[in-house]
Amino acid sequence: MYLMRDTSDVILYVGKAKNLHKRLGSYRVANPDRMSRRQLRLLRSVARIELQECPDEPTALVRESELLRAVRPRFNRAGTWPAPRRFLVWRCVEEQLQLAVAEMPDAHWRCYGPLRGAAFVLRAVLARLLWLVAHPSLGFSALPVGWFHGRLDPEITIHCGLRIEPVAFNLERLVSGLTVEFCEWIWTQLSADLHPFEKAAVEADLELIADGALVSRDQKHNV
């Protein structure tokens, strides 16, 4: 990651990149005619750039977030204030699974979090996967409109029928930390005739879950 400082050594901007040489080089060859006035003011104010090496991407994200909130650099817009606490919430009503995202979980819902913005992504991923489990004879083409691209209503319902009990049980296993078991269960429930495109989409969703990419580092409890 890198810190841009002015002549008084005040941090003006905090940035992160996997390839710092390429990122910083882009500033040197940037076309002033295509840059915003804000970016131009930043580059004209920079006296030096401080580099900080991080061992991996998660560490860099945490360090960047800490600096943004502590310093609130003048030229950073996103991440300078704490994001709202959001929870993934769900409940079973007869043979239906309801999924939503809430800042203040209701006592009538099971919840997992806080996850912040990742709660919306996790809900979209689970909606696709659990819908396929509930309807193994159908494919992504039969998904409710918008679900494939993550455009969901504030509260969604998956009609699971007699599969509601294993769906609820394995969702509980997932939020208890049994991600491998959850992913393996998903594969056992899907149709053997799954289209290669659908199989690749499922693999991508399960990879997000297995890698923990949807779980914020401030996730502390599971109610």
mmCIF file of C-alpha atoms in Angstrom:
data_model
loop_
_atom_site.group_PDB
_atom_site.id
_atom_site.type_symbol
_atom_site.label_atom_id
_atom_site.label_comp_id
_atom_site.label_asym_id
_atom_site.label_seq_id
_atom_site.Cartn_x
_atom_site.Cartn_y
_atom_site.Cartn_z
ATOM 1 C CA MET A 1 0.000 0.000 0.000
ATOM 2 C CA TYR A 2 1.095 3.619 -0.368
ATOM 3 C CA LEU A 3 0.600 6.915 1.462
ATOM 4 C CA MET A 4 0.780 10.207 -0.416
ATOM 5 C CA ARG A 5 2.021 13.046 1.802
ATOM 6 C CA ASP A 6 2.352 16.810 1.334
ATOM 7 C CA THR A 7 5.268 19.078 2.257
ATOM 8 C CA SER A 8 4.102 19.110 5.892
ATOM 9 C CA ASP A 9 4.093 15.283 5.898
ATOM 10 C CA VAL A 10 0.303 15.198 6.201
ATOM 11 C CA ILE A 11 -1.268 12.119 4.618
ATOM 12 C CA LEU A 12 -3.327 13.221 1.629
ATOM 13 C CA TYR A 13 -4.302 9.838 0.222
ATOM 14 C CA VAL A 14 -4.093 6.166 1.145
ATOM 15 C CA GLY A 15 -4.056 3.634 -1.670
ATOM 16 C CA LYS A 16 -3.532 -0.075 -2.171
ATOM 17 C CA ALA A 17 -2.444 -2.128 -5.171
ATOM 18 C CA LYS A 18 -1.069 -5.596 -5.847
ATOM 19 C CA ASN A 19 1.371 -4.065 -8.332
ATOM 20 C CA LEU A 20 2.570 -0.798 -6.815
ATOM 21 C CA HIS A 21 5.090 -0.170 -9.609
ATOM 22 C CA LYS A 22 2.297 -0.241 -12.191
ATOM 23 C CA ARG A 23 -0.129 1.795 -10.070
ATOM 24 C CA LEU A 24 2.337 4.560 -9.248
ATOM 25 C CA GLY A 25 3.621 4.560 -12.798
ATOM 26 C CA SER A 26 0.103 5.286 -14.005
ATOM 27 C CA TYR A 27 0.189 8.590 -12.095
ATOM 28 C CA ARG A 28 3.365 9.656 -13.897
ATOM 29 C CA VAL A 29 1.921 9.123 -17.376
ATOM 30 C CA ALA A 30 -1.636 10.227 -16.593
ATOM 31 C CA ASN A 31 -3.211 12.582 -19.108
ATOM 32 C CA PRO A 32 -4.195 15.822 -17.303
ATOM 33 C CA ASP A 33 -6.979 16.376 -19.844
ATOM 34 C CA ARG A 34 -8.662 13.156 -18.744
ATOM 35 C CA MET A 35 -8.275 13.563 -14.983
ATOM 36 C CA SER A 36 -10.710 15.195 -12.610
ATOM 37 C CA ARG A 37 -9.737 18.465 -10.934
ATOM 38 C CA ARG A 38 -9.701 16.613 -7.625
ATOM 39 C CA GLN A 39 -7.087 14.143 -8.913
ATOM 40 C CA LEU A 40 -5.013 16.956 -10.354
ATOM 41 C CA ARG A 41 -5.066 18.813 -7.032
ATOM 42 C CA LEU A 42 -3.931 15.656 -5.287
ATOM 43 C CA LEU A 43 -0.991 15.035 -7.608
ATOM 44 C CA ARG A 44 0.106 18.667 -7.408
ATOM 45 C CA SER A 45 0.037 18.534 -3.602
ATOM 46 C CA VAL A 46 2.076 15.351 -3.204
ATOM 47 C CA ALA A 47 5.613 15.884 -1.924
ATOM 48 C CA ARG A 48 6.527 12.251 -1.274
ATOM 49 C CA ILE A 49 5.049 8.770 -1.393
ATOM 50 C CA GLU A 50 5.563 6.346 1.455
ATOM 51 C CA LEU A 51 5.351 2.611 0.696
ATOM 52 C CA GLN A 52 4.205 0.024 3.226
ATOM 53 C CA GLU A 53 4.557 -3.637 2.339
ATOM 54 C CA CYS A 54 1.892 -6.061 3.577
ATOM 55 C CA PRO A 55 2.277 -9.866 3.634
ATOM 56 C CA ASP A 56 -1.064 -10.548 1.962
ATOM 57 C CA GLU A 57 -4.286 -8.993 0.643
ATOM 58 C CA PRO A 58 -6.385 -9.400 3.842
ATOM 59 C CA THR A 59 -3.667 -7.697 5.906
ATOM 60 C CA ALA A 60 -3.487 -4.848 3.401
ATOM 61 C CA LEU A 61 -7.260 -4.371 3.541
ATOM 62 C CA VAL A 62 -7.239 -4.208 7.331
ATOM 63 C CA ARG A 63 -4.296 -1.787 7.406
ATOM 64 C CA GLU A 64 -5.894 0.435 4.759
ATOM 65 C CA SER A 65 -9.187 0.504 6.642
ATOM 66 C CA GLU A 66 -7.437 1.411 9.912
ATOM 67 C CA LEU A 67 -5.561 4.299 8.294
ATOM 68 C CA LEU A 68 -8.621 5.640 6.485
ATOM 69 C CA ARG A 69 -10.651 5.797 9.675
ATOM 70 C CA ALA A 70 -7.842 7.113 11.862
ATOM 71 C CA VAL A 71 -6.497 9.773 9.478
ATOM 72 C CA ARG A 72 -9.441 10.455 7.132
ATOM 73 C CA PRO A 73 -7.181 11.710 4.343
ATOM 74 C CA ARG A 74 -8.408 14.723 2.439
ATOM 75 C CA PHE A 75 -8.504 12.997 -0.951
ATOM 76 C CA ASN A 76 -10.006 9.662 0.112
ATOM 77 C CA ARG A 77 -13.771 9.439 -0.093
ATOM 78 C CA ALA A 78 -14.676 5.815 0.579
ATOM 79 C CA GLY A 79 -13.925 4.041 3.830
ATOM 80 C CA THR A 80 -13.146 7.071 5.981
ATOM 81 C CA TRP A 81 -16.171 6.517 8.206
ATOM 82 C CA PRO A 82 -17.253 3.211 9.787
ATOM 83 C CA ALA A 83 -19.676 1.313 7.596
ATOM 84 C CA PRO A 84 -23.080 0.391 9.035
ATOM 85 C CA ARG A 85 -23.250 -2.918 10.877
ATOM 86 C CA ARG A 86 -25.271 -5.305 8.747
ATOM 87 C CA PHE A 87 -26.383 -8.844 9.462
ATOM 88 C CA LEU A 88 -27.476 -11.671 7.243
ATOM 89 C CA VAL A 89 -30.838 -12.772 8.664
ATOM 90 C CA TRP A 90 -33.065 -15.714 7.815
ATOM 91 C CA ARG A 91 -36.042 -17.666 9.052
ATOM 92 C CA CYS A 92 -38.077 -20.684 8.012
ATOM 93 C CA VAL A 93 -41.816 -20.255 7.573
ATOM 94 C CA GLU A 94 -43.431 -23.611 6.916
ATOM 95 C CA GLU A 95 -41.662 -24.848 3.728
ATOM 96 C CA GLN A 96 -40.122 -21.495 2.820
ATOM 97 C CA LEU A 97 -36.743 -19.937 3.598
ATOM 98 C CA GLN A 98 -36.709 -16.162 3.908
ATOM 99 C CA LEU A 99 -33.418 -14.256 3.549
ATOM 100 C CA ALA A 100 -32.735 -10.595 4.220
ATOM 101 C CA VAL A 101 -30.106 -8.097 5.391
ATOM 102 C CA ALA A 102 -30.719 -6.025 8.528
ATOM 103 C CA GLU A 103 -28.849 -3.448 10.598
ATOM 104 C CA MET A 104 -30.893 -4.306 13.701
ATOM 105 C CA PRO A 105 -31.822 -8.010 13.670
ATOM 106 C CA ASP A 106 -35.327 -8.836 14.844
ATOM 107 C CA ALA A 107 -35.803 -11.472 17.531
ATOM 108 C CA HIS A 108 -37.890 -13.546 15.120
ATOM 109 C CA TRP A 109 -34.954 -14.009 12.729
ATOM 110 C CA ARG A 110 -31.753 -16.004 12.949
ATOM 111 C CA CYS A 111 -28.768 -13.783 12.245
ATOM 112 C CA TYR A 112 -25.111 -13.879 11.322
ATOM 113 C CA GLY A 113 -22.693 -10.972 11.519
ATOM 114 C CA PRO A 114 -21.944 -8.174 11.597
ATOM 115 C CA LEU A 115 -20.687 -8.428 8.022
ATOM 116 C CA ARG A 116 -21.103 -4.870 6.739
ATOM 117 C CA GLY A 117 -21.405 -4.725 2.941
ATOM 118 C CA ALA A 118 -20.496 -8.401 2.558
ATOM 119 C CA ALA A 119 -23.918 -9.301 3.976
ATOM 120 C CA PHE A 120 -25.546 -8.331 0.668
ATOM 121 C CA VAL A 121 -23.090 -10.428 -1.341
ATOM 122 C CA LEU A 122 -23.462 -13.422 0.964
ATOM 123 C CA ARG A 123 -27.255 -13.218 0.717
ATOM 124 C CA ALA A 124 -27.073 -13.149 -3.098
ATOM 125 C CA VAL A 125 -24.685 -16.124 -3.165
ATOM 126 C CA LEU A 126 -26.830 -18.146 -0.770
ATOM 127 C CA ALA A 127 -29.998 -17.252 -2.667
ATOM 128 C CA ARG A 128 -28.570 -18.705 -5.888
ATOM 129 C CA LEU A 129 -27.091 -21.818 -4.283
ATOM 130 C CA LEU A 130 -30.043 -22.686 -2.072
ATOM 131 C CA TRP A 131 -32.513 -22.045 -4.890
ATOM 132 C CA LEU A 132 -30.644 -24.600 -7.009
ATOM 133 C CA VAL A 133 -30.727 -27.044 -4.102
ATOM 134 C CA ALA A 134 -34.474 -26.523 -3.706
ATOM 135 C CA HIS A 135 -35.042 -26.898 -7.464
ATOM 136 C CA PRO A 136 -32.360 -29.322 -8.709
ATOM 137 C CA SER A 137 -34.254 -30.156 -11.895
ATOM 138 C CA LEU A 138 -34.140 -26.506 -12.975
ATOM 139 C CA GLY A 139 -31.157 -24.358 -13.935
ATOM 140 C CA PHE A 140 -30.044 -20.768 -13.553
ATOM 141 C CA SER A 141 -32.271 -19.803 -16.464
ATOM 142 C CA ALA A 142 -35.279 -20.417 -14.191
ATOM 143 C CA LEU A 143 -33.954 -18.251 -11.349
ATOM 144 C CA PRO A 144 -36.201 -15.350 -10.348
ATOM 145 C CA VAL A 145 -35.418 -12.261 -12.422
ATOM 146 C CA GLY A 146 -32.306 -10.451 -11.224
ATOM 147 C CA TRP A 147 -31.106 -13.118 -8.804
ATOM 148 C CA PHE A 148 -28.229 -14.273 -10.971
ATOM 149 C CA HIS A 149 -26.786 -10.748 -10.961
ATOM 150 C CA GLY A 150 -27.474 -10.199 -7.255
ATOM 151 C CA ARG A 151 -30.428 -7.851 -7.767
ATOM 152 C CA LEU A 152 -32.719 -9.060 -5.007
ATOM 153 C CA ASP A 153 -35.667 -7.555 -3.181
ATOM 154 C CA PRO A 154 -34.998 -6.462 0.435
ATOM 155 C CA GLU A 155 -36.572 -9.711 1.610
ATOM 156 C CA ILE A 156 -36.604 -12.821 -0.574
ATOM 157 C CA THR A 157 -38.336 -16.166 -0.234
ATOM 158 C CA ILE A 158 -37.136 -19.544 -1.491
ATOM 159 C CA HIS A 159 -39.806 -22.210 -1.741
ATOM 160 C CA CYS A 160 -37.980 -25.321 -0.526
ATOM 161 C CA GLY A 161 -40.829 -27.790 -0.070
ATOM 162 C CA LEU A 162 -39.704 -30.959 1.703
ATOM 163 C CA ARG A 163 -36.070 -29.812 1.420
ATOM 164 C CA ILE A 164 -36.586 -27.069 3.990
ATOM 165 C CA GLU A 165 -35.132 -29.085 6.883
ATOM 166 C CA PRO A 166 -31.778 -29.995 5.233
ATOM 167 C CA VAL A 167 -31.531 -26.447 3.844
ATOM 168 C CA ALA A 168 -32.010 -24.919 7.306
ATOM 169 C CA PHE A 169 -29.679 -27.448 8.922
ATOM 170 C CA ASN A 170 -26.839 -26.816 6.474
ATOM 171 C CA LEU A 171 -27.273 -23.056 6.624
ATOM 172 C CA GLU A 172 -26.749 -23.351 10.370
ATOM 173 C CA ARG A 173 -23.635 -25.433 9.729
ATOM 174 C CA LEU A 174 -22.275 -22.764 7.409
ATOM 175 C CA VAL A 175 -22.637 -19.921 9.918
ATOM 176 C CA SER A 176 -21.137 -22.178 12.606
ATOM 177 C CA GLY A 177 -17.916 -22.285 10.588
ATOM 178 C CA LEU A 178 -18.403 -25.597 8.790
ATOM 179 C CA THR A 179 -17.812 -24.092 5.354
ATOM 180 C CA VAL A 180 -16.221 -27.206 3.855
ATOM 181 C CA GLU A 181 -19.141 -29.373 4.919
ATOM 182 C CA PHE A 182 -21.603 -26.826 3.532
ATOM 183 C CA CYS A 183 -19.843 -26.681 0.161
ATOM 184 C CA GLU A 184 -19.668 -30.466 -0.071
ATOM 185 C CA TRP A 185 -23.383 -30.705 0.745
ATOM 186 C CA ILE A 186 -24.234 -28.216 -2.020
ATOM 187 C CA TRP A 187 -22.468 -30.373 -4.611
ATOM 188 C CA THR A 188 -24.322 -33.506 -3.503
ATOM 189 C CA GLN A 189 -27.672 -31.753 -4.022
ATOM 190 C CA LEU A 190 -27.127 -30.421 -7.530
ATOM 191 C CA SER A 191 -28.226 -32.141 -10.697
ATOM 192 C CA ALA A 192 -25.631 -34.199 -12.563
ATOM 193 C CA ASP A 193 -26.902 -32.523 -15.745
ATOM 194 C CA LEU A 194 -25.799 -29.060 -14.602
ATOM 195 C CA HIS A 195 -24.668 -27.003 -17.589
ATOM 196 C CA PRO A 196 -20.893 -26.218 -17.631
ATOM 197 C CA PHE A 197 -21.700 -22.505 -17.371
ATOM 198 C CA GLU A 198 -23.904 -23.128 -14.324
ATOM 199 C CA LYS A 199 -21.278 -25.400 -12.803
ATOM 200 C CA ALA A 200 -18.645 -22.650 -13.178
ATOM 201 C CA ALA A 201 -21.011 -20.134 -11.531
ATOM 202 C CA VAL A 202 -21.608 -22.509 -8.610
ATOM 203 C CA GLU A 203 -17.864 -23.077 -8.243
ATOM 204 C CA ALA A 204 -17.286 -19.304 -8.127
ATOM 205 C CA ASP A 205 -19.945 -18.833 -5.447
ATOM 206 C CA LEU A 206 -18.629 -21.717 -3.346
ATOM 207 C CA GLU A 207 -15.080 -20.424 -3.677
ATOM 208 C CA LEU A 208 -16.165 -17.112 -2.148
ATOM 209 C CA ILE A 209 -17.678 -18.967 0.782
ATOM 210 C CA ALA A 210 -14.794 -21.417 1.226
ATOM 211 C CA ASP A 211 -12.172 -18.651 1.127
ATOM 212 C CA GLY A 212 -13.982 -16.626 3.763
ATOM 213 C CA ALA A 213 -14.123 -13.675 1.357
ATOM 214 C CA LEU A 214 -17.644 -12.790 2.525
ATOM 215 C CA VAL A 215 -16.862 -12.720 6.231
ATOM 216 C CA SER A 216 -15.691 -9.393 7.640
ATOM 217 C CA ARG A 217 -12.859 -9.392 10.175
ATOM 218 C CA ASP A 218 -15.176 -7.669 12.633
ATOM 219 C CA GLN A 219 -17.606 -10.618 12.535
ATOM 220 C CA LYS A 220 -17.773 -11.555 16.180
ATOM 221 C CA HIS A 221 -20.930 -13.390 16.969
ATOM 222 C CA ASN A 222 -23.575 -15.690 15.633
ATOM 223 C CA VAL A 223 -26.888 -15.271 17.434
#
